[in-house]
Short mmCIF file of C-alpha atoms in Angstrom, two decimals:
data_model
loop_
_atom_site.label_atom_id
_atom_site.label_comp_id
_atom_site.label_asym_id
_atom_site.label_seq_id
_atom_site.Cartn_x
_atom_site.Cartn_y
_atom_site.Cartn_z
CA MET E 89 0.00 0.00 0.00
CA THR E 90 1.59 3.24 -1.11
CA PHE E 91 0.43 6.77 -0.81
CA ASP E 92 2.64 9.36 -2.45
CA TRP E 93 2.35 12.82 -0.93
CA ASP E 94 4.30 14.41 -3.81
CA VAL E 95 1.50 13.42 -6.15
CA VAL E 96 -0.97 15.06 -3.78
CA ASP E 97 1.09 18.27 -3.84
CA GLU E 98 1.06 18.22 -7.60
CA PHE E 99 -2.70 17.71 -7.69
CA MET E 100 -3.50 20.50 -5.23
CA PRO E 101 -3.80 23.47 -7.63
CA ARG E 102 -6.27 21.57 -9.78
CA PHE E 103 -8.05 20.31 -6.70
CA TRP E 104 -8.86 23.88 -5.69
CA ASP E 105 -10.17 24.61 -9.20
CA GLY E 106 -12.40 21.58 -8.81
CA VAL E 107 -13.63 22.70 -5.38
CA LEU E 108 -14.58 26.04 -6.87
CA VAL E 109 -16.58 24.41 -9.67
CA THR E 110 -18.28 22.00 -7.24
CA LEU E 111 -19.28 24.83 -4.92
CA GLN E 112 -20.50 26.90 -7.84
CA ALA E 113 -22.65 24.04 -9.10
CA LEU E 114 -23.91 23.46 -5.58
CA ALA E 115 -24.80 27.10 -4.92
CA LEU E 116 -26.62 27.66 -8.20
CA GLY E 117 -28.24 24.22 -8.08
CA THR E 118 -29.50 25.00 -4.58
CA LEU E 119 -31.01 28.29 -5.75
CA ILE E 120 -32.89 26.54 -8.55
CA ALA E 121 -33.98 23.68 -6.29
CA PHE E 122 -35.28 25.97 -3.55
CA ALA E 123 -37.17 28.29 -5.89
CA LEU E 124 -38.57 25.66 -8.24
CA GLY E 125 -39.48 23.36 -5.35
CA LEU E 126 -41.66 26.06 -3.86
CA VAL E 127 -43.38 26.53 -7.22
CA TRP E 128 -44.04 22.75 -7.46
CA ALA E 129 -45.34 22.60 -3.89
CA MET E 130 -47.76 25.46 -4.40
CA ALA E 131 -48.88 24.18 -7.79
CA GLN E 132 -49.63 20.79 -6.23
CA ARG E 133 -52.07 22.55 -3.91
CA ALA E 134 -53.66 24.64 -6.64
CA PRO E 135 -57.46 24.55 -6.74
CA GLN E 136 -57.42 23.82 -10.50
CA ARG E 137 -57.12 20.18 -11.35
CA TRP E 138 -55.41 20.86 -14.70
CA ILE E 139 -52.49 22.46 -12.84
CA ARG E 140 -52.33 19.97 -9.99
CA TRP E 141 -52.24 16.73 -11.96
CA PRO E 142 -49.58 17.45 -14.59
CA VAL E 143 -47.29 19.00 -11.98
CA THR E 144 -47.65 15.99 -9.69
CA ALA E 145 -47.02 13.61 -12.59
CA VAL E 146 -43.91 15.45 -13.77
CA THR E 147 -42.37 15.80 -10.31
CA GLU E 148 -43.03 12.14 -9.48
CA PHE E 149 -41.40 11.11 -12.74
CA ILE E 150 -38.31 13.21 -12.11
CA ARG E 151 -38.07 12.04 -8.52
CA ASN E 152 -38.25 8.35 -9.43
CA THR E 153 -35.65 8.31 -12.19
CA PRO E 154 -31.87 8.53 -11.82
CA LEU E 155 -30.14 11.90 -11.92
CA LEU E 156 -27.37 10.39 -14.01
CA VAL E 157 -29.72 9.46 -16.85
CA GLN E 158 -31.45 12.84 -16.55
CA LEU E 159 -28.06 14.51 -16.99
CA PHE E 160 -27.43 12.44 -20.13
CA PHE E 161 -30.87 13.42 -21.35
CA LEU E 162 -30.22 17.11 -20.75
CA PHE E 163 -26.78 16.92 -22.30
CA TYR E 164 -27.42 14.81 -25.40
CA VAL E 165 -31.14 15.07 -26.16
CA VAL E 166 -32.19 18.59 -25.22
CA PRO E 167 -29.68 20.33 -27.57
CA GLN E 168 -31.36 18.59 -30.52
CA TRP E 169 -34.37 20.84 -30.23
CA GLY E 170 -33.45 23.31 -27.53
CA PRO E 171 -30.56 25.30 -26.15
CA SER E 172 -27.13 23.73 -26.16
CA MET E 173 -25.53 24.06 -22.74
CA SER E 174 -22.02 23.64 -21.39
CA PRO E 175 -21.41 20.60 -19.14
CA LEU E 176 -21.38 22.77 -16.03
CA THR E 177 -24.63 24.56 -16.94
CA THR E 178 -26.26 21.24 -17.76
CA GLY E 179 -25.09 19.92 -14.41
CA ILE E 180 -26.49 22.91 -12.54
CA VAL E 181 -29.84 22.66 -14.30
CA GLY E 182 -29.95 18.88 -13.76
CA LEU E 183 -29.08 19.08 -10.07
CA GLY E 184 -31.50 21.94 -9.51
CA LEU E 185 -34.36 20.27 -11.35
CA HIS E 186 -33.84 16.87 -9.73
CA TYR E 187 -33.61 18.23 -6.21
CA SER E 188 -36.49 20.67 -6.72
CA THR E 189 -38.78 17.63 -6.67
CA TYR E 190 -37.36 16.70 -3.27
CA THR E 191 -37.58 20.20 -1.82
CA ALA E 192 -41.18 20.32 -3.12
CA GLU E 193 -41.96 17.42 -0.78
CA VAL E 194 -40.22 19.21 2.08
CA TYR E 195 -42.21 22.38 1.47
CA ARG E 196 -45.37 20.30 1.21
CA ALA E 197 -44.68 18.73 4.59
CA GLY E 198 -44.03 22.18 6.04
CA ILE E 199 -47.23 23.60 4.57
CA GLU E 200 -49.25 20.67 5.88
CA GLY E 201 -47.72 21.27 9.30
CA VAL E 202 -49.29 24.74 9.50
CA PRO E 203 -52.47 24.41 11.58
CA VAL E 204 -55.76 24.67 9.69
CA GLY E 205 -56.73 27.52 12.00
CA GLN E 206 -54.14 29.71 10.30
CA TRP E 207 -55.83 29.22 6.91
CA GLU E 208 -59.20 29.92 8.47
CA ALA E 209 -57.91 33.01 10.24
CA ALA E 210 -56.52 34.34 6.95
CA LYS E 211 -59.89 33.70 5.34
CA ALA E 212 -61.72 35.40 8.22
CA LEU E 213 -59.51 38.46 7.75
CA SER E 214 -60.39 38.26 4.05
CA LEU E 215 -56.77 38.23 2.97
CA SER E 216 -56.23 37.57 -0.70
CA ARG E 217 -54.75 34.23 -1.81
CA GLY E 218 -51.39 35.85 -2.44
CA ARG E 219 -51.30 37.54 0.95
CA THR E 220 -52.35 34.34 2.70
CA TRP E 221 -49.41 32.48 1.17
CA SER E 222 -46.81 35.20 1.53
CA SER E 223 -47.59 36.55 5.00
CA VAL E 224 -49.30 33.73 6.86
CA ILE E 225 -48.53 30.27 5.57
CA LEU E 226 -45.04 30.37 4.09
CA PRO E 227 -43.27 32.17 6.97
CA GLN E 228 -44.52 29.51 9.37
CA ALA E 229 -44.00 26.61 6.98
CA ILE E 230 -40.48 27.44 5.82
CA ARG E 231 -39.10 28.07 9.28
CA ARG E 232 -39.78 24.48 10.27
CA VAL E 233 -38.30 22.94 7.17
CA VAL E 234 -35.02 24.86 6.94
CA PRO E 235 -33.02 21.94 8.43
CA ALA E 236 -34.66 19.45 6.06
CA LEU E 237 -33.81 21.75 3.14
CA GLY E 238 -30.26 21.94 4.44
CA ASN E 239 -30.07 18.17 4.41
CA TYR E 240 -30.92 18.14 0.74
CA VAL E 241 -28.17 20.65 0.06
CA VAL E 242 -25.73 18.15 1.56
CA ALA E 243 -27.36 15.35 -0.45
CA MET E 244 -26.91 17.50 -3.55
CA LEU E 245 -23.27 18.04 -2.69
CA LYS E 246 -22.83 14.28 -2.63
CA ASP E 247 -24.56 13.85 -5.99
CA SER E 248 -22.63 16.72 -7.59
CA PRO E 249 -19.72 14.48 -8.76
CA MET E 250 -22.15 13.06 -11.32
CA ILE E 251 -21.69 16.18 -13.41
CA ALA E 252 -18.12 15.00 -14.02
CA VAL E 253 -19.59 12.16 -16.08
CA ILE E 254 -20.87 14.59 -18.71
CA GLY E 255 -17.51 16.37 -18.69
CA ALA E 256 -17.71 19.15 -16.12
CA LEU E 257 -14.43 19.74 -14.29
CA ASP E 258 -15.65 19.60 -10.73
CA MET E 259 -13.66 17.88 -7.96
CA LEU E 260 -14.17 14.41 -9.43
CA GLY E 261 -13.66 15.65 -13.00
CA GLU E 262 -10.30 17.20 -12.11
CA ALA E 263 -9.28 14.11 -10.15
CA ARG E 264 -10.22 11.83 -13.00
CA GLN E 265 -8.32 13.87 -15.55
CA PHE E 266 -5.28 14.13 -13.30
CA SER E 267 -5.30 10.40 -12.58
CA ASN E 268 -5.54 9.53 -16.24
CA GLU E 269 -2.65 11.82 -17.13
CA THR E 270 -0.31 10.67 -14.38
CA PHE E 271 -1.44 7.06 -13.80
CA THR E 272 -1.89 7.69 -10.09
CA THR E 273 -4.87 7.25 -7.77
CA GLU E 274 -4.08 9.59 -4.88
CA ALA E 275 -6.28 12.31 -6.37
CA ILE E 276 -9.45 10.24 -5.93
CA THR E 277 -8.56 9.55 -2.31
CA VAL E 278 -8.00 13.26 -1.72
CA VAL E 279 -11.39 14.11 -3.24
CA GLY E 280 -13.11 11.40 -1.19
CA VAL E 281 -11.65 12.74 2.03
CA ALA E 282 -12.54 16.29 0.96
CA PHE E 283 -16.19 15.29 0.67
CA ILE E 284 -16.29 14.00 4.23
CA VAL E 285 -14.43 17.11 5.43
CA ILE E 286 -17.03 19.37 3.78
CA ALA E 287 -20.12 17.30 4.59
CA TYR E 288 -19.47 16.62 8.27
CA PRO E 289 -19.27 20.27 9.46
CA ALA E 290 -22.28 21.00 7.25
CA SER E 291 -24.23 18.29 9.06
CA LEU E 292 -23.23 19.76 12.42
CA LEU E 293 -24.42 23.18 11.24
CA ILE E 294 -27.77 21.69 10.23
CA ARG E 295 -28.13 20.14 13.66
CA VAL E 296 -27.61 23.56 15.25
CA LEU E 297 -30.20 25.07 12.89
CA GLU E 298 -32.58 22.28 13.78
CA ARG E 299 -32.28 23.02 17.48
CA ARG E 300 -32.73 26.76 16.90
CA LEU E 301 -35.58 26.80 14.40
CA VAL E 302 -37.65 23.68 14.93
CA ASN E 303 -37.54 22.92 18.59
CA ASN E 304 -38.28 26.34 20.03
CA THR E 305 -41.30 27.54 18.21
CA MET D 165 -33.67 3.40 -33.98
CA MET D 166 -32.64 0.39 -32.00
CA THR D 167 -32.06 -2.79 -33.94
CA TRP D 168 -33.40 -6.02 -32.57
CA ASP D 169 -29.90 -7.50 -32.31
CA PHE D 170 -28.68 -4.64 -30.20
CA PHE D 171 -31.70 -4.91 -28.00
CA THR D 172 -31.24 -8.61 -27.22
CA GLU D 173 -27.45 -8.34 -27.04
CA TRP D 174 -27.06 -5.30 -24.80
CA PHE D 175 -30.31 -3.88 -23.52
CA LEU D 176 -31.97 -6.97 -22.08
CA PRO D 177 -28.79 -8.15 -20.34
CA GLY D 178 -28.41 -4.55 -19.15
CA ILE D 179 -31.80 -4.66 -17.47
CA TRP D 180 -30.83 -7.96 -15.89
CA ILE D 181 -27.53 -6.53 -14.60
CA THR D 182 -29.40 -3.53 -13.13
CA ILE D 183 -31.75 -5.89 -11.31
CA GLN D 184 -28.84 -7.99 -10.07
CA VAL D 185 -26.96 -4.97 -8.76
CA LEU D 186 -30.16 -3.75 -7.13
CA VAL D 187 -30.91 -7.04 -5.39
CA TYR D 188 -27.36 -7.68 -4.18
CA SER D 189 -26.79 -4.15 -2.94
CA ALA D 190 -30.25 -4.06 -1.31
CA LEU D 191 -29.45 -7.27 0.58
CA LEU D 192 -26.06 -5.94 1.62
CA SER D 193 -27.46 -2.60 2.73
CA ALA D 194 -30.26 -4.29 4.68
CA LEU D 195 -27.64 -6.34 6.51
CA VAL D 196 -25.48 -3.29 7.19
CA ALA D 197 -28.52 -1.22 8.21
CA PHE D 198 -29.75 -3.73 10.79
CA VAL D 199 -26.31 -4.50 12.24
CA VAL D 200 -25.10 -0.90 12.43
CA GLY D 201 -28.51 0.45 13.43
CA THR D 202 -28.79 -2.02 16.30
CA LEU D 203 -25.21 -1.44 17.41
CA ARG D 204 -25.96 2.27 17.60
CA THR D 205 -28.42 1.52 20.41
CA SER D 206 -25.83 -0.56 22.29
CA ARG D 207 -25.21 0.12 25.96
CA PHE D 208 -21.41 0.24 25.50
CA TRP D 209 -20.21 3.67 24.44
CA ILE D 210 -17.34 2.30 22.38
CA VAL D 211 -19.71 0.22 20.24
CA ARG D 212 -22.03 3.19 19.81
CA PHE D 213 -19.06 5.37 18.93
CA LEU D 214 -17.66 2.99 16.30
CA ALA D 215 -21.05 2.37 14.69
CA GLY D 216 -21.75 6.12 14.75
CA THR D 217 -18.39 6.82 13.09
CA TYR D 218 -19.19 4.36 10.34
CA PHE D 219 -22.51 6.12 9.81
CA GLU D 220 -21.00 9.61 9.73
CA ILE D 221 -18.23 8.63 7.32
CA PHE D 222 -20.49 6.96 4.81
CA ARG D 223 -23.14 9.62 5.08
CA GLY D 224 -20.58 12.28 4.28
CA MET D 225 -19.15 10.28 1.39
CA SER D 226 -20.39 10.55 -2.16
CA ALA D 227 -21.41 7.10 -3.42
CA LEU D 228 -19.98 7.80 -6.88
CA ILE D 229 -16.57 8.79 -5.54
CA PHE D 230 -16.48 5.82 -3.21
CA MET D 231 -17.29 3.61 -6.19
CA PHE D 232 -14.49 5.16 -8.22
CA TRP D 233 -12.14 4.69 -5.34
CA MET D 234 -13.09 1.03 -4.97
CA ALA D 235 -12.74 0.44 -8.69
CA PHE D 236 -9.53 2.35 -9.42
CA ALA D 237 -7.63 3.27 -6.25
CA VAL D 238 -8.04 0.07 -4.24
CA PRO D 239 -6.61 -2.21 -6.95
CA LEU D 240 -3.43 -0.11 -7.15
CA MET D 241 -3.07 0.11 -3.39
CA LEU D 242 -3.68 -3.53 -2.58
CA GLY D 243 -2.56 -5.14 -5.79
CA TRP D 244 -5.80 -7.01 -6.41
CA GLN D 245 -9.15 -5.89 -7.64
CA PHE D 246 -12.83 -6.67 -7.51
CA VAL D 247 -14.91 -7.55 -10.52
CA PRO D 248 -16.48 -4.17 -11.45
CA LEU D 249 -19.95 -5.50 -10.65
CA TRP D 250 -18.85 -6.24 -7.10
CA SER D 251 -17.05 -2.98 -6.45
CA GLY D 252 -20.23 -1.21 -7.54
CA THR D 253 -22.44 -3.42 -5.40
CA LEU D 254 -20.14 -3.09 -2.39
CA ALA D 255 -19.98 0.71 -2.67
CA LEU D 256 -23.77 1.02 -3.00
CA GLY D 257 -24.45 -1.48 -0.23
CA LEU D 258 -22.10 0.13 2.27
CA THR D 259 -23.34 3.66 1.53
CA TYR D 260 -27.06 2.97 1.50
CA GLY D 261 -26.64 0.62 4.46
CA ALA D 262 -25.35 3.59 6.43
CA TYR D 263 -28.45 5.60 5.48
CA GLY D 264 -30.63 2.63 6.43
CA SER D 265 -28.97 2.29 9.83
CA GLU D 266 -30.45 5.65 10.75
CA ILE D 267 -33.93 4.34 9.88
CA VAL D 268 -33.39 1.24 12.02
CA ARG D 269 -32.01 3.25 14.92
CA GLY D 270 -34.88 5.73 14.77
CA ALA D 271 -37.55 3.03 14.62
CA LEU D 272 -35.98 1.12 17.53
CA ALA D 273 -35.83 4.31 19.57
CA ALA D 274 -39.53 4.93 18.84
CA VAL D 275 -40.65 1.67 20.48
CA PRO D 276 -42.28 2.73 23.78
CA ALA D 277 -39.92 2.36 26.75
CA ALA D 278 -42.60 0.38 28.61
CA GLN D 279 -42.16 -2.45 26.10
CA ARG D 280 -38.46 -2.67 26.86
CA GLU D 281 -39.14 -2.55 30.58
CA ALA D 282 -41.74 -5.29 30.30
CA GLY D 283 -39.10 -7.42 28.62
CA ILE D 284 -36.66 -6.74 31.44
CA ALA D 285 -39.37 -7.58 34.00
CA LEU D 286 -39.90 -10.91 32.28
CA SER D 287 -36.12 -11.43 32.45
CA PHE D 288 -35.62 -11.69 28.70
CA THR D 289 -32.00 -11.44 27.62
CA ARG D 290 -31.01 -8.40 25.52
CA TRP D 291 -31.00 -10.46 22.36
CA GLN D 292 -34.41 -11.97 23.12
CA ARG D 293 -35.80 -8.53 23.83
CA LEU D 294 -34.49 -7.21 20.56
CA ARG D 295 -35.74 -10.15 18.54
CA ARG D 296 -39.06 -10.82 20.22
CA ILE D 297 -40.20 -7.40 21.39
CA GLU D 298 -38.41 -4.43 19.87
CA LEU D 299 -37.77 -5.42 16.26
CA PRO D 300 -41.27 -6.83 15.57
CA GLN D 301 -42.81 -3.55 16.72
CA ALA D 302 -40.25 -1.33 15.00
CA TRP D 303 -40.34 -3.22 11.70
CA PRO D 304 -43.67 -1.88 10.32
CA GLU D 305 -42.48 1.67 10.99
CA MET D 306 -39.32 1.06 8.99
CA ILE D 307 -41.00 -0.03 5.79
CA PRO D 308 -42.15 3.32 4.32
CA PRO D 309 -38.73 4.96 4.76
CA PHE D 310 -37.07 1.77 3.50
CA ASN D 311 -39.25 2.01 0.42
CA ASN D 312 -37.88 5.48 -0.30
CA LEU D 313 -34.36 4.30 0.31
CA LEU D 314 -34.88 1.37 -2.05
CA ILE D 315 -35.95 3.75 -4.82
CA GLU D 316 -32.87 5.86 -4.10
CA LEU D 317 -30.81 2.70 -4.36
CA LEU D 318 -32.44 1.83 -7.68
CA LYS D 319 -31.50 5.27 -8.95
CA GLY D 320 -28.02 4.77 -7.51
CA THR D 321 -27.50 1.58 -9.51
CA SER D 322 -27.19 3.72 -12.65
CA LEU D 323 -23.84 4.88 -11.24
CA VAL D 324 -22.25 1.50 -11.87
CA SER D 325 -22.31 2.30 -15.58
CA VAL D 326 -19.55 4.84 -14.86
CA ILE D 327 -17.15 2.10 -13.71
CA ALA D 328 -17.93 0.04 -16.83
CA VAL D 329 -20.52 -2.37 -15.52
CA ALA D 330 -22.83 -3.14 -18.44
CA ASP D 331 -26.12 -2.17 -16.80
CA MET D 332 -28.97 -0.58 -18.73
CA THR D 333 -27.56 2.94 -18.54
CA PHE D 334 -24.30 1.58 -19.95
CA ALA D 335 -26.21 -0.09 -22.78
CA GLY D 336 -27.98 3.20 -23.46
CA ASN D 337 -24.70 5.10 -23.69
CA LEU D 338 -23.27 2.43 -25.96
CA LEU D 339 -26.26 2.71 -28.23
CA ARG D 340 -25.92 6.49 -28.38
CA LEU D 341 -22.30 6.12 -29.51
CA ALA D 342 -23.26 3.52 -32.09
CA LYS D 343 -26.35 5.15 -33.57
CA ASN D 344 -25.82 8.81 -32.79
CA GLU D 345 -29.46 9.10 -31.92
CA SER D 346 -30.10 9.84 -28.29
CA ALA D 347 -33.71 10.98 -27.77
CA PRO D 348 -35.48 7.59 -27.97
CA ILE D 349 -32.74 5.83 -26.00
CA TYR D 350 -32.70 8.09 -22.98
CA THR D 351 -36.48 8.42 -22.94
CA LEU D 352 -36.75 4.64 -22.91
CA LEU D 353 -34.18 4.45 -20.11
CA LEU D 354 -36.03 6.96 -17.96
CA VAL D 355 -39.31 5.13 -18.50
CA LEU D 356 -37.70 1.79 -17.63
CA TYR D 357 -36.32 3.16 -14.36
CA PHE D 358 -39.72 4.66 -13.60
CA ILE D 359 -41.43 1.32 -14.18
CA LEU D 360 -38.95 -0.46 -11.91
CA ALA D 361 -39.54 2.17 -9.22
CA PHE D 362 -43.28 1.68 -9.63
CA ILE D 363 -43.02 -2.09 -9.18
CA LEU D 364 -40.82 -1.70 -6.11
CA THR D 365 -43.23 0.77 -4.54
CA ARG D 366 -46.16 -1.60 -5.09
CA LEU D 367 -44.23 -4.49 -3.54
CA MET D 368 -43.22 -2.43 -0.52
CA ARG D 369 -46.81 -1.25 -0.01
CA MET D 370 -47.91 -4.87 0.06
CA LEU D 371 -45.19 -5.65 2.59
CA GLU D 372 -46.27 -2.69 4.70
CA ARG D 373 -49.90 -3.79 4.73
CA ARG D 374 -48.84 -7.24 5.86
CA ALA D 375 -46.44 -6.02 8.53
CA LYS D 376 -48.96 -3.59 9.97
CA ALA D 377 -51.66 -6.25 10.03
CA GLY D 378 -49.19 -8.39 11.99
CA VAL D 379 -49.16 -5.87 14.84
CA GLY D 380 -52.87 -5.09 14.49
CA ARG D 381 -52.70 -1.73 12.76
CA ALA D 382 -54.06 -0.38 9.51
CA PRO D 383 -51.55 1.12 7.08
CA GLU D 384 -51.44 4.87 6.69
CA LYS D 385 -53.87 6.11 4.08
CA LYS D 386 -51.96 7.06 0.97
CA ASN D 387 -53.24 8.67 -2.15
CA GLY D 388 -52.20 7.77 -5.64
CA LEU D 389 -50.77 4.62 -7.08
CA LEU D 390 -47.16 5.60 -6.98
CA SER D 391 -46.66 8.60 -4.78
CA ARG D 392 -44.42 7.67 -1.91
CA LYS D 393 -45.38 10.68 0.13
CA LEU D 394 -44.63 10.57 3.80
CA SER D 395 -46.22 12.29 6.75
CA PRO D 396 -44.56 15.59 7.75
CA SER D 397 -42.50 13.93 10.48
CA GLY D 398 -41.58 11.12 8.13
CA GLU D 399 -40.47 13.64 5.54
CA SER D 400 -38.03 15.39 7.82
CA MET D 401 -36.68 12.03 8.97
CA GLN D 402 -36.29 10.96 5.37
CA ALA D 403 -34.39 14.13 4.58
CA SER D 404 -32.03 13.60 7.47
CA THR D 405 -31.13 10.02 6.59
CA GLN D 406 -30.16 10.96 3.08
CA GLY D 407 -28.60 14.28 3.85
CA ALA D 408 -26.19 14.85 6.60
CA GLY D 409 -28.11 16.31 9.49
CA GLY D 410 -29.08 14.45 12.60
CA LEU D 411 -32.49 13.91 14.02
CA GLY D 412 -31.79 16.61 16.58
#
């Protein structure tokens, strides 16, 4: 068993490039997932059936099929009749879209956790539908689900190496390229350890958030 | 489009490989989940600590990177290598087993304390208590989250295509390279995965109905044929087994 630290030194500059790309994909993917998820969750509660059903069908389909195949679909099929995107952009869109169907469920759970009395109170005060959502329901619903949303950010971080498969140079992409050029394997080990080093503090942070936001309401 | 030869030569075996990887890694992760999950309720702190460390490491690890590491780094370090199918299965099983251990631990912790105390009063041994009292009551509670995890595992099996296991995603990629026509292939792939997920959900629902009848309870009312929606508390628990947070 050999582990060559010189190889690690040589890999480091490219490792940091990869970290930057991974974090970029994660940040933008999170934005899409959080925003789109809220749209899905609200659409699934829409009074009109023709909105509710297609949205539920689409989100269930996305949620039950692998992200990897969705990325291939976005990368190879969509450009045939739509915009052609760089690997990183495709990855961001794929991650965001896939995880938006998960955050939709989280929002849904949060919305269902708001007592019925709150809806009735909003109705009694004759608030409009928009006001009811924006000032009564969502502030109470989202507060409870922040930790659950945070968990999906970490889950997204762990799925982000998949974008290397369609050619984005994230942490895994850089490690793969470096390993192929130099016939070494230390880079993959470094990236694996890096994931634990990023994910563990993040999980501790989520636990703190959970104690702050969920337990003392 | 797809020729018949290609279909019988690559696609059908690909579906079979996907199912094999799924079954093997599901069995392995069930084993890991029950062993690690039970050990995490042990009364010795060192056992709890070691099992907890296992859980934290694998929950922080990306399954794809672990798979890469097993397939490419381990052979060079140790001088021998797994068959790709097995490095994929092992990586999936160990990772998803860690997620499952949290489900097992949570369900065991949710068994009312009075049940445990009754077992002690009847002077059951620890093992008897676990097997006769705690697990039978915790088991029905585990099935809905296990269902979700199983679907995640099914989706995870597509990763083995990256380390050159000829599963159905691999066959799809091969076909794209050969025919240069990707739309029908990837649509078919997505639909196939969706159908497999549907079948698994139906099977797990059946299992849940049975298990709940065994302890004299009706299953939770669920709407829709497929939707694996959980109750609000179940949802936040689900999020925390897959993500990295704790249950607080």
